[in-house]
Coordinates of C-alpha atoms (C1' of nucleotides) in Angstrom, one line a residue:
Chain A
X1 CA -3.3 -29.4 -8.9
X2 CA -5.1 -28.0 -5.2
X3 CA -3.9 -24.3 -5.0
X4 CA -2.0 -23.6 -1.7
X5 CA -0.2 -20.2 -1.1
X6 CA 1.4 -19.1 2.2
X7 CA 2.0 -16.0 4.4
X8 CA 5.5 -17.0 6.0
X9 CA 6.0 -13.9 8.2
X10 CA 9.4 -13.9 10.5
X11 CA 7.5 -12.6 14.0
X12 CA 10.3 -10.3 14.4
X13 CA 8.1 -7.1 14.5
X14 CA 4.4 -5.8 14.6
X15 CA 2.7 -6.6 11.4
X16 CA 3.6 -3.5 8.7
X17 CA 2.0 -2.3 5.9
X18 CA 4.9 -4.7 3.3
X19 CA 3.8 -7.8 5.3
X20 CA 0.0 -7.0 4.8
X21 CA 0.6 -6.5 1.2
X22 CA 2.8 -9.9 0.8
X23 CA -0.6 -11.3 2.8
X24 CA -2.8 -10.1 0.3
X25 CA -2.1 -11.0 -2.6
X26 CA -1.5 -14.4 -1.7
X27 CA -4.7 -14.5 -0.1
X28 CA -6.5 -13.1 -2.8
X29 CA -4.8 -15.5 -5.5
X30 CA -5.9 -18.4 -3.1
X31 CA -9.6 -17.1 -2.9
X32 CA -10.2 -16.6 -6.6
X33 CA -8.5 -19.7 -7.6
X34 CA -10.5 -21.5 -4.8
X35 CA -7.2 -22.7 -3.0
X36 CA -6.0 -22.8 0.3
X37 CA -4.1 -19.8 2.2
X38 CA -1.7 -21.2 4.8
X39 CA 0.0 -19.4 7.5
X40 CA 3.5 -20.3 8.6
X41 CA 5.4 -18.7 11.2
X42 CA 9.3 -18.4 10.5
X43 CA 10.6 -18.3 14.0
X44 CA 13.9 -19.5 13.3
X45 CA 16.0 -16.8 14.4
X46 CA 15.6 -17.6 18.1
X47 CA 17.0 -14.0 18.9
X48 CA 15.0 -11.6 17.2
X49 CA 11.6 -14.1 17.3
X50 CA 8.8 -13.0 19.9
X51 CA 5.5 -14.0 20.6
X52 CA 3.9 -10.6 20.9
X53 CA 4.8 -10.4 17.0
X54 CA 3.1 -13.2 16.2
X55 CA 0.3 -12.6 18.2
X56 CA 0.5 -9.1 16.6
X57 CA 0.7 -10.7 12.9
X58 CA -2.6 -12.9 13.6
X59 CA -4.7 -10.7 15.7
X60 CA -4.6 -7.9 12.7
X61 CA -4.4 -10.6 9.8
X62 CA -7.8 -11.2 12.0
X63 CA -9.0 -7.6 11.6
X64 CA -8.1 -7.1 8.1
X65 CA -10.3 -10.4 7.3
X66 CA -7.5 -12.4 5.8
X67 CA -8.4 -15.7 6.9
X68 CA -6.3 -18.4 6.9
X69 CA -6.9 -22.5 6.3
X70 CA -5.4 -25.0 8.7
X71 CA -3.6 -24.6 12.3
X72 CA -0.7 -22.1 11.6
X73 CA 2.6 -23.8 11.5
X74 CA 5.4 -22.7 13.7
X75 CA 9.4 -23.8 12.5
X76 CA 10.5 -24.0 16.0
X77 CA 8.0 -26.8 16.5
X78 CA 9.1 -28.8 13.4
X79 CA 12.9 -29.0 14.5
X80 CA 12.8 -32.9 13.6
X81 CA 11.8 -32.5 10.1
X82 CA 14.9 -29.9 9.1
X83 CA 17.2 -32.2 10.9
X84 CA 15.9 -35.3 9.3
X85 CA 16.6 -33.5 5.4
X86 CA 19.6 -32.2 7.6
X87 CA 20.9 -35.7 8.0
X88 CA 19.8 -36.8 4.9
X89 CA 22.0 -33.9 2.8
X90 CA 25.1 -35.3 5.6
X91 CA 24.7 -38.7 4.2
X92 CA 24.5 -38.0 0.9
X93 CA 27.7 -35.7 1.1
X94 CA 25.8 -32.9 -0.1
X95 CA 26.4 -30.6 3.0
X96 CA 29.1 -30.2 5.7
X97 CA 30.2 -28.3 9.0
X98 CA 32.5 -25.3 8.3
X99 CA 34.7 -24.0 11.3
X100 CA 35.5 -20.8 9.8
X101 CA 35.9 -17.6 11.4
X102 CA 33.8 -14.5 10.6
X103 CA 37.5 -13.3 10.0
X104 CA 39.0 -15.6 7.7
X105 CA 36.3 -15.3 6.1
X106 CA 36.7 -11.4 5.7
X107 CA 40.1 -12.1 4.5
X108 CA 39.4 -14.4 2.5
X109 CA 36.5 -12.3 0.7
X110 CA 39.1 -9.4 0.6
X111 CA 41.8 -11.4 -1.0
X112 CA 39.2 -12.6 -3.8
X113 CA 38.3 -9.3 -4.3
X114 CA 41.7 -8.0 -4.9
X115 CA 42.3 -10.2 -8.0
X116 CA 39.1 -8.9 -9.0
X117 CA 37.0 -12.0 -8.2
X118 CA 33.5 -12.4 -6.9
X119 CA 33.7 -13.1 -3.1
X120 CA 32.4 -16.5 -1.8
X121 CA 33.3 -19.3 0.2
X122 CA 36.0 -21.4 -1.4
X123 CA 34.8 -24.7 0.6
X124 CA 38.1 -25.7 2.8
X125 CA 36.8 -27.4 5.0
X126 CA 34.4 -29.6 3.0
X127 CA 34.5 -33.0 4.1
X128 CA 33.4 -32.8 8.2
X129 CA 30.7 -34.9 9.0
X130 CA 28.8 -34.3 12.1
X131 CA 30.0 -37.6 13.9
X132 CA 33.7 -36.2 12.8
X133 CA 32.9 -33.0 14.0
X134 CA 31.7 -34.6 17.4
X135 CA 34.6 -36.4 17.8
X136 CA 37.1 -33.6 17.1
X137 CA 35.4 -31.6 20.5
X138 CA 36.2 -28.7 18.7
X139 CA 35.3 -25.2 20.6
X140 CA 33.8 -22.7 17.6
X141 CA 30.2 -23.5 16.8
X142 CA 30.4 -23.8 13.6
X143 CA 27.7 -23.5 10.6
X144 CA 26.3 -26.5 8.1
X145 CA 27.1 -25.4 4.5
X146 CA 25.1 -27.0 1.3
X147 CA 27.6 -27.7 -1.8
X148 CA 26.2 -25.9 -4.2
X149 CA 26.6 -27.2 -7.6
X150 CA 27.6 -25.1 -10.2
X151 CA 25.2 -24.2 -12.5
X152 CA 22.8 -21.7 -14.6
X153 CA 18.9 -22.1 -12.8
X154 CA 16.5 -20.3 -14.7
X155 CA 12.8 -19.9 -14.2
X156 CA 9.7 -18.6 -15.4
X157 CA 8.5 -15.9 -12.7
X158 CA 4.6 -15.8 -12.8
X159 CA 5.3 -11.9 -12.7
X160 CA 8.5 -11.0 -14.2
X161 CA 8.7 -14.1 -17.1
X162 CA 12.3 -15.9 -17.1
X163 CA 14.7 -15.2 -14.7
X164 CA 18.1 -16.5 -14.6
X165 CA 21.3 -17.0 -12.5
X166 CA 24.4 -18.7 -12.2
X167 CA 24.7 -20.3 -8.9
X168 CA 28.3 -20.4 -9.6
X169 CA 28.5 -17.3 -8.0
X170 CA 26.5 -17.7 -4.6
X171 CA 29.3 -20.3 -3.5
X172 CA 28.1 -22.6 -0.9
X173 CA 26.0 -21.1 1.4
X174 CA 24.7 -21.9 4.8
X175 CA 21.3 -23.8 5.7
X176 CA 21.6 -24.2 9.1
X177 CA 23.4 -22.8 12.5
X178 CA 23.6 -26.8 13.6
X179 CA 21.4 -29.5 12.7
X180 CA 18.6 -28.2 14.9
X181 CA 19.0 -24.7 14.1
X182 CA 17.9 -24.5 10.0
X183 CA 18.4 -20.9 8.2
X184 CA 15.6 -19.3 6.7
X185 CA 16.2 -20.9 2.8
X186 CA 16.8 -24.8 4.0
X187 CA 13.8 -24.4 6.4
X188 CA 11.3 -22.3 3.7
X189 CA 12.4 -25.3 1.5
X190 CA 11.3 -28.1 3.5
X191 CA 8.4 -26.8 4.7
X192 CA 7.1 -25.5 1.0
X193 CA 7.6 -29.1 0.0
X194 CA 6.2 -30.4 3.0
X195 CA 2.8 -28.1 2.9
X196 CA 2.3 -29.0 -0.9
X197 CA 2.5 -25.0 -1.4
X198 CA 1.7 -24.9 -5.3
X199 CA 3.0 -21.1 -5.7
X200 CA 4.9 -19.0 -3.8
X201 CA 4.0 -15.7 -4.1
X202 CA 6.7 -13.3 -1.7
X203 CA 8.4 -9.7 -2.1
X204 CA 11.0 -9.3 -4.6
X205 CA 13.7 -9.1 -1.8
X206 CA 13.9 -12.9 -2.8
X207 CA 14.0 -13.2 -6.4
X208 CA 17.7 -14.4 -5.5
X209 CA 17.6 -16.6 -2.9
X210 CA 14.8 -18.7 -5.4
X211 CA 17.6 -20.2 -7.6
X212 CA 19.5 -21.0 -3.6
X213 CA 16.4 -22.5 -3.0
X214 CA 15.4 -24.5 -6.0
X215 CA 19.5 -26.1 -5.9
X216 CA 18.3 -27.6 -2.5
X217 CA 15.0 -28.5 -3.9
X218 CA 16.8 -30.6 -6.6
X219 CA 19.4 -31.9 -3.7
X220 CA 16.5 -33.1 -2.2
X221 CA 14.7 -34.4 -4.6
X222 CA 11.3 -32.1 -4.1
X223 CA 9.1 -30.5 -6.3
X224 CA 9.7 -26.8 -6.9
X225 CA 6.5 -24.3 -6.7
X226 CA 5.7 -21.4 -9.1
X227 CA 7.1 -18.4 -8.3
X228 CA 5.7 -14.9 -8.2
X229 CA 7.6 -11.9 -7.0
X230 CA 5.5 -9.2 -6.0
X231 CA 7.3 -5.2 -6.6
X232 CA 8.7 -3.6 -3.2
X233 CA 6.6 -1.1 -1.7
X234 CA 8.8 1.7 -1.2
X235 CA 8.6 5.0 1.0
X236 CA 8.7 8.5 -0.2
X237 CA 12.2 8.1 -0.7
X238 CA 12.0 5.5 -2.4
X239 CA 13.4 2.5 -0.3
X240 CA 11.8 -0.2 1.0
X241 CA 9.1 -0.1 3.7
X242 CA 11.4 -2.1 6.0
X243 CA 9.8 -4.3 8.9
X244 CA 12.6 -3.2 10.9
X245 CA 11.5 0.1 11.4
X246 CA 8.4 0.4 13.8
X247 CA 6.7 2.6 11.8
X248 CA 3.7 1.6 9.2
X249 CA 2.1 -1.2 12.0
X250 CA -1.1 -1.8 11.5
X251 CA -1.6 -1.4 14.8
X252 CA -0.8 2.2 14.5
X253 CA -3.4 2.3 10.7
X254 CA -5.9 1.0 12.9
X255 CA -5.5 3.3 15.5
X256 CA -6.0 6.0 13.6
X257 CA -9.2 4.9 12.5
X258 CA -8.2 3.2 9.1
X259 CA -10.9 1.1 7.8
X260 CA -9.7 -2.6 7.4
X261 CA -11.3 -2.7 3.9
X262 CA -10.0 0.4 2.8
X263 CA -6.3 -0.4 3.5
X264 CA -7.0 -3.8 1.7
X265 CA -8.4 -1.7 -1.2
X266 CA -5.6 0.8 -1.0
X267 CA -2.8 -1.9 -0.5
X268 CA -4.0 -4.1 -4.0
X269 CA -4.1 -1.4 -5.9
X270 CA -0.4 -0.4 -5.4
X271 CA 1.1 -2.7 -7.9
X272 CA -2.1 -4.4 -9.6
X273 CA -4.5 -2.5 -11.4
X274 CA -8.2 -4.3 -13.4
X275 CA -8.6 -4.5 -16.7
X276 CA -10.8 -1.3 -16.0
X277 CA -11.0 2.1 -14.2
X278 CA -12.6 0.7 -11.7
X279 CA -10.6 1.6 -7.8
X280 CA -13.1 1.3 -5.5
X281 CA -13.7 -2.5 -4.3
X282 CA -15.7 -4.2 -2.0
X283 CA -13.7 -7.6 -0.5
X284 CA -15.6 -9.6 -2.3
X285 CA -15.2 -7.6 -5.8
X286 CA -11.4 -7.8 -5.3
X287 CA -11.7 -11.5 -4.6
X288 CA -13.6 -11.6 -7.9
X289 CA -11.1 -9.4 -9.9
X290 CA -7.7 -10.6 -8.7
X291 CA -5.3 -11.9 -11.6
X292 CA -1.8 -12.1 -10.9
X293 CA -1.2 -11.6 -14.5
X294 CA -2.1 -8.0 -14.2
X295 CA 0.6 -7.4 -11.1
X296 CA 2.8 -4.8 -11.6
X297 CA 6.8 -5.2 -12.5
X298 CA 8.1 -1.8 -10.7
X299 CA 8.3 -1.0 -6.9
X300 CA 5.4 1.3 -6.0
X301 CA 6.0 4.2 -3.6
X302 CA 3.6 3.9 -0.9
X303 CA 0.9 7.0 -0.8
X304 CA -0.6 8.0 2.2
X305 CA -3.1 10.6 1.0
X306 CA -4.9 8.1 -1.8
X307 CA -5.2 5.7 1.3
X308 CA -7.3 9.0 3.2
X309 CA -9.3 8.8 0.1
X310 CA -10.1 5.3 0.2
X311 CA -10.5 4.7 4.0
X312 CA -13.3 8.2 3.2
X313 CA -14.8 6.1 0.1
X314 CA -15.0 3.4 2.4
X315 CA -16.4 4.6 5.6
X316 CA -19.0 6.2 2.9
X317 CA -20.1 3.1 1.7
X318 CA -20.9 1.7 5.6
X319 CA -24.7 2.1 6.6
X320 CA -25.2 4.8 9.2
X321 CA -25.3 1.7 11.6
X322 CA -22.4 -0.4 10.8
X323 CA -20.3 2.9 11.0
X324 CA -21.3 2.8 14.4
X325 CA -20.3 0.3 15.7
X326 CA -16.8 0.8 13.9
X327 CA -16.6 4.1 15.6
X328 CA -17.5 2.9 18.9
X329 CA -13.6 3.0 20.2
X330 CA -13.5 6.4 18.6
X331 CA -16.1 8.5 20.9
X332 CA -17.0 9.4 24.5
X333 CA -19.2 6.5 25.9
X334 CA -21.5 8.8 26.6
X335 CA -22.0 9.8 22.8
X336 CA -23.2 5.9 22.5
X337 CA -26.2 6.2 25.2
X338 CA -28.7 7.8 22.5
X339 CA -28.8 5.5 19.6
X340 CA -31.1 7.6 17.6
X341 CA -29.1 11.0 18.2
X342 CA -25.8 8.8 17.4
X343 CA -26.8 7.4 14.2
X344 CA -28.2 11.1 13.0
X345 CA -24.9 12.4 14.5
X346 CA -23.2 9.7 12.0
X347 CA -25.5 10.7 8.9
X348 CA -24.1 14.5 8.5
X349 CA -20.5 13.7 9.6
X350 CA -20.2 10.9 7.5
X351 CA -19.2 12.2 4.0
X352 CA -16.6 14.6 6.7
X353 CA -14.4 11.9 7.8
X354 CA -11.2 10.9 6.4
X355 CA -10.9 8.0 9.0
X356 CA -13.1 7.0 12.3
X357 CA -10.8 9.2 14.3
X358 CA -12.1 12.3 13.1
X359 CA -15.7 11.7 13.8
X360 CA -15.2 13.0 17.8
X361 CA -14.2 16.5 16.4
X362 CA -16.5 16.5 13.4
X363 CA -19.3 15.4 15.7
X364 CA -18.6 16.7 19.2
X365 CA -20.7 20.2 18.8
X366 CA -24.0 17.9 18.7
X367 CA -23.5 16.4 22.1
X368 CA -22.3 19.8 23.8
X369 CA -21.6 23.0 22.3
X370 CA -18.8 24.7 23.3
X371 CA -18.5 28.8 24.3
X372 CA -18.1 30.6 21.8
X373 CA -17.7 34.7 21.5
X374 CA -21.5 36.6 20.8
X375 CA -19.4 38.4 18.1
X376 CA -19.5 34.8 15.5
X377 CA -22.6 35.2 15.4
X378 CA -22.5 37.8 13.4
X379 CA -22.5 37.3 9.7
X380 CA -19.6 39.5 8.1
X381 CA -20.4 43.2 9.3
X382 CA -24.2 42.4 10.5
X383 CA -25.0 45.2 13.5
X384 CA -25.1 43.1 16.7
X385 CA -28.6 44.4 17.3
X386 CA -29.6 43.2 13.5
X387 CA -28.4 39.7 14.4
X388 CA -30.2 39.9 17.4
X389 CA -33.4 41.0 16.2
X390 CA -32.8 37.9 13.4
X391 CA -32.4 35.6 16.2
X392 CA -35.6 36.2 18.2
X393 CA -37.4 36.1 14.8
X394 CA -36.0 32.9 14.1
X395 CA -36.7 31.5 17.8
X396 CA -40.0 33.1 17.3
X397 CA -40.9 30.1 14.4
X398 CA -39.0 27.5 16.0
X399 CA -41.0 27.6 19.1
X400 CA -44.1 27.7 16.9
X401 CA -43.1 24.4 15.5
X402 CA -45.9 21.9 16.6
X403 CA -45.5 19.2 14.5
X404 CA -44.4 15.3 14.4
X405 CA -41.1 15.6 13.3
X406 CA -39.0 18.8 13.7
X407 CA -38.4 20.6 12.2
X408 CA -41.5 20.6 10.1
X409 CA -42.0 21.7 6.8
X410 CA -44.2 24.6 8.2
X411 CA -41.3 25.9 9.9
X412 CA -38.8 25.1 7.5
X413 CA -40.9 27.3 5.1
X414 CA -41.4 30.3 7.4
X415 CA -37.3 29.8 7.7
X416 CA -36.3 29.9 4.4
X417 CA -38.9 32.4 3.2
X418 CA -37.9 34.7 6.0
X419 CA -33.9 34.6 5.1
X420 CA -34.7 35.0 2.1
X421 CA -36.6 38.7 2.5
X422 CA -33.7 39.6 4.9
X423 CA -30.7 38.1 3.5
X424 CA -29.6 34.3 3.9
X425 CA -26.4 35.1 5.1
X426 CA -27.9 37.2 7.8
X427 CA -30.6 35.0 9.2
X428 CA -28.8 31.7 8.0
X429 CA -25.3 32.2 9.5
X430 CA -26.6 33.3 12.5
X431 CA -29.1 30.0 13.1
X432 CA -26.1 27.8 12.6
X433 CA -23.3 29.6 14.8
X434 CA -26.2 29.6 17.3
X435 CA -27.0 26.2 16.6
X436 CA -23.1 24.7 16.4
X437 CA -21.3 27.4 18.5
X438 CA -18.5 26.6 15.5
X439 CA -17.6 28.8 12.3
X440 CA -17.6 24.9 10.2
X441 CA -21.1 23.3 10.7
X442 CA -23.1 21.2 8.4
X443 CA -26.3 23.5 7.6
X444 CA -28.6 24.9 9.8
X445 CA -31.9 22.4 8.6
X446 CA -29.6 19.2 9.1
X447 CA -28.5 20.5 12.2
X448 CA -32.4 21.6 13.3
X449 CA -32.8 17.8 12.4
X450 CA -30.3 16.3 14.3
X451 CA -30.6 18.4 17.5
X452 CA -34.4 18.3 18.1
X453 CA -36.8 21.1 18.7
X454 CA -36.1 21.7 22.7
X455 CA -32.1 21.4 22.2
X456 CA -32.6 23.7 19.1
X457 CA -34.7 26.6 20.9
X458 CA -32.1 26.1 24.0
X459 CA -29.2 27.0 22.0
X460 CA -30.5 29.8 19.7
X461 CA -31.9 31.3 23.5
X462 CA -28.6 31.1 25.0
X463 CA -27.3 32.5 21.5
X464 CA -29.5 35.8 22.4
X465 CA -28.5 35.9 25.6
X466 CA -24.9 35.9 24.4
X467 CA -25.6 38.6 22.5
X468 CA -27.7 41.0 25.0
X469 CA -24.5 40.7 27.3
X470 CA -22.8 42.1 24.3
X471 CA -24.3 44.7 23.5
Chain B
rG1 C1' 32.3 -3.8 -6.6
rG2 C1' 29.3 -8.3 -8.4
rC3 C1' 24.5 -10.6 -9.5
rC4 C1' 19.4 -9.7 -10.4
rC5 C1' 14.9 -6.8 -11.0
rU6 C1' 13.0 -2.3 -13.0
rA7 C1' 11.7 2.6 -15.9
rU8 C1' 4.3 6.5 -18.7
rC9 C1' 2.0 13.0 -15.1
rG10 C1' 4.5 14.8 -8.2
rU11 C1' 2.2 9.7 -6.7
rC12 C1' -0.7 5.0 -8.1
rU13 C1' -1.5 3.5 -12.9
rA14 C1' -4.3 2.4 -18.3
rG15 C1' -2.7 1.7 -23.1
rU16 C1' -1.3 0.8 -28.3
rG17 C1' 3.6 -0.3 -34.1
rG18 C1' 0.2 5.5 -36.1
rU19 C1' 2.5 10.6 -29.8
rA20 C1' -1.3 9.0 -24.3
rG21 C1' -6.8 7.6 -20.7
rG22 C1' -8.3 7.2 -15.3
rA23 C1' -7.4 8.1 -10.0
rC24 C1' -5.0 10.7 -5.7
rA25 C1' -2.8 15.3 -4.7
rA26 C1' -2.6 20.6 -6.7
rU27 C1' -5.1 25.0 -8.9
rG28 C1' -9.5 27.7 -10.7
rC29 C1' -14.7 28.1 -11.4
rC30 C1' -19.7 26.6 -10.0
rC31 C1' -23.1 25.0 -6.0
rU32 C1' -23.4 27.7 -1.2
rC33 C1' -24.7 31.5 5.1
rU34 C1' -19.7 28.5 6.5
rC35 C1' -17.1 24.0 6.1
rA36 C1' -17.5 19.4 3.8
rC37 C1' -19.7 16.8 -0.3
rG38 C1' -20.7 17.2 -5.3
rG39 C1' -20.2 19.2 -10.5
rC40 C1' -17.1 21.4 -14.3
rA41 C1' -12.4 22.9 -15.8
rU42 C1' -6.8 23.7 -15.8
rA43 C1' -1.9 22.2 -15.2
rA44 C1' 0.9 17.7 -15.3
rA45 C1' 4.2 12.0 -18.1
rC46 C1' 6.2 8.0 -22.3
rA47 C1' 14.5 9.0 -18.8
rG48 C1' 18.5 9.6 -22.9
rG49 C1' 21.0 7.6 -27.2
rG50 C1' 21.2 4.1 -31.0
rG51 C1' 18.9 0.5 -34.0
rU52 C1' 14.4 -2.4 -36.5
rU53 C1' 10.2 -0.1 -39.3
rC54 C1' 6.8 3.9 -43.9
rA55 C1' 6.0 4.8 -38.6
rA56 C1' 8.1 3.7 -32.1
rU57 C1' 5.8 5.4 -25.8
rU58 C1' 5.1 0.4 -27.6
rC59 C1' 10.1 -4.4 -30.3
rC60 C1' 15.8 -4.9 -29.7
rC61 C1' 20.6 -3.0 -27.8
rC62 C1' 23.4 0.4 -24.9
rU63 C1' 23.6 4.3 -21.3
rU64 C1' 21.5 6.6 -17.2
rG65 C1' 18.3 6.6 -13.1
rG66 C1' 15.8 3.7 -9.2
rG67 C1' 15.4 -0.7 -6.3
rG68 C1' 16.7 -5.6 -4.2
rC69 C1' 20.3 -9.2 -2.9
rU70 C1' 25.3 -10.0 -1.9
rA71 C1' 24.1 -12.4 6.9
rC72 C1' 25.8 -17.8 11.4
rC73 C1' 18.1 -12.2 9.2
rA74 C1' 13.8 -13.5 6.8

RNA sequence: GGCCCUAUCGUCUAGUGGUAGGACAAUGCCCUCUCACGGCAUAAACAGGGGUUCAAUUCCCCUUGGGGCUACCA
């Protein structure tokens, strides 16, 4: 049997980190099992549904580098199909309009409750029909209710083992609004059956609404999928990462300067684990690795500082040049005019960053260097006119640096050899405040390196001038 | 309330019928002119109670904790 999984996001709200995660792991099933990943938009709740959202969904599904087989399917567009089934479940007097009222159905609830029963719909007004209901011209809506047969539906989750319920207690719940308006469960039904979807892997928020769901599949007479229910991501208080509230886009992960790989490496690694230590993956690695056998049981709470660590592994594994151009919406324009000076910039900052974002800060001092008081130049309680003297010995060697690339080992010799007959910390600290204009630098040989000999001399000149003035 | 799922360091987790390993975070030391990186080290967990067993973190039951569902949302 083909393998075909789905990502069946509502487009109620941007894509969140619970949605990616729900994507993921189907995709990944699909791509080690050589199967097909289908995307299906459930847009039936015509109030909340918005194209921005789904446009949201696929353009970061896009970035993230889950790709998806065939057109993506939208429910609004397959109204014919749920009302065909919809006609089908009339005929066969397994469904039927129900004119309650949100109140008597409260009342009725309450009054079941008060004997100590479970609340559900007791299935009054069983027998309409929608050509009786058509003729009766009645005002109220109403909704289209499946008879639910009584029964115990157990099944073997791919994740959890055997599940069971009694449907007896669920009552007879509603499929659809009218017969062009299906609810979420008759819809996800038809078009699971209809797309040949072999295993439906989704959040544990529907382990119950699977027995709902394989009652209609039997009404119906289709096949039901294997079931996987993936464990909640919670928050830090333990909840679930809700797609209600606006925080956790991706958008918001990517504008941050989040690596697409790293969140992908992040996000499978809260509720699966390998058969070995291993955490950090290339894509293709966690292609190769994925088992669902090996997903977790428990909700995971949802860390933010082991994603920093990732997205850092990650951007550490990029070549200088591929970093680049992922931290091209992160910088000045200007910074990207100098190729060469970019990619050295990029070399000594990139075991700094935690995400693409802090590259401008981490980097900035390279491209201009910023005022700064003559007194850091000064390492711990160094006389002014010692550091001074230091600095015009230092400009003294640099200027005599007449070789390919600077600076050259000549000079790095003379450097070292001289901070080291009047005290690193004296000569060295001094270089690289000059060099930086900051108290944090990289060291004063990488910076040398990346600067150039002209840029070099011109800042450790206007670091003596600094400190003439003060003196 | 009912139904269902679930339970190892603060967090993500490995693991086995013979008392626990890794990672993030934390702390300390080393490296070092600073920061970052790196290296080394420390602290840190089997929710509780019953069984089964020579032996239980591991198997079973109960309790407790946590979560989900209980919509004319998905």
């Amino acid at each position: 049997m083909e393998v075909r999984v789905r990502f069946a996001p509502s487009p109620t709200g941007f894509l969140h980190i619970g949605g990616v995660r729900t994507a993921l792991f189907n995709w990944l099933f699909a791509r080690h099992e050589g199967g097909k990943f289908i995307l299906r938009i459930e847009d039936t709740d015509k109030q909340r549904s918005e194209r921005r959202f789904e446009e949201d969904i696929l353009k970061n599904l896009e970035w993230l580098g889950i790709d998806w087989d065939e057109e993506p399917a939208r429910q609004s567009e397959r109204l014919d199909l749920y009302e065909k089934n919809l006609k089908r479940l009339f005929d066969e007097h397994k469904a039927y309009y129900c004119f309650c009222t949100p109140e008597e159905l409260e009342d009725e609830y309450e009054a079941q409750m008060s004997q100590g029963l479970v609340p559900k719909y007791s299935g009054k007004c069983r027998s309409l029909t929608p050509e009786q209901v058509a003729m009766k011209q009645l005002k109220t809506p109403g909704v289209i209710r499946f008879k639910m047969r009584d029964h115990v539906v157990s099944f073997p989750d791919m994740i959890r083992g055997k599940v069971e319920f009694n449907t007896a207690l669920f009552g007879d719940i509603i499929i659809a609004k009218s017969m062009r308006e299906p609810l979420y469960n008759f819809a996800s039904v038809i078009d699971d059956a209809d797309m040949k979807i072999s295993h439906v892997i989704r959040g544990e928020e529907h382990l119950s609404n699977t027995p709902k769901q394989m009652m209609l599949q039997e009404a119906l007479g289709l096949p039901t999928p294997k079931y996987a229910h993936l464990p909640l991501i919670l928050g830090a208080d333990k909840k679930k990462l809700s797609k209600r509230v606006l925080t956790n886009s991706l958008n918001d992960y990517r504008a941050q300067g989040y690596l697409p790989s790293a969140i992908i490496n992040f996000l499978m690694l809260l509720g699966w684990h390998p058969s070995d230590d291993k955490e950090v993956f290339t894509v293709p690695e966690m292609v190769q690795a994925f088992s669902i056998k090996r997903v977790q049981k428990a909700g995971a709470i949802y860390n933010p500082e082991k994603l920093d660590w990732f997205n850092s592994m990650h951007i550490r594994a990029l070549s200088d040049k591929e970093l680049a151009e992922y931290l091209k919406p992160f910088m000045p324009e200007a910074w990207y005019s100098d190729t060469n000076r970019l990619l050295r910039a990029i070399a000594v900052t990139k075991e700094r960053m935690k995400s693409l974002a802090d590259f401008q800060k981490e980097a900035e001092f390279i491209f201009s260097i910023a005022d700064y008081p003559a007194s850091m130049l000064a390492w711990k309680n160094a006389a002014p006119a010692k550091t001074l003297e230091h600095l015009e010995h230092v400009s003294e060697i640099l200027s005599a640096d007449n070789g390919t690339t600077f600076p050259s080992e000549h000079t790095t010799t003379a450097l070292m050899e001289y901070a080291a007959k009047e005290g690193r910390g004296d000569v060295l600290w001094p270089l690289r405040v000059a060099l930086s204009g900051r108290e944090n630098s990289p060291g004063p040989t990488e910076l040398l390196r990346i600067l150039g000999g002209p840029e070099s001399i011109k800042r450790v000149g206007e670091a003596i001038q600094k400190l003439k003035h003060a003196l």
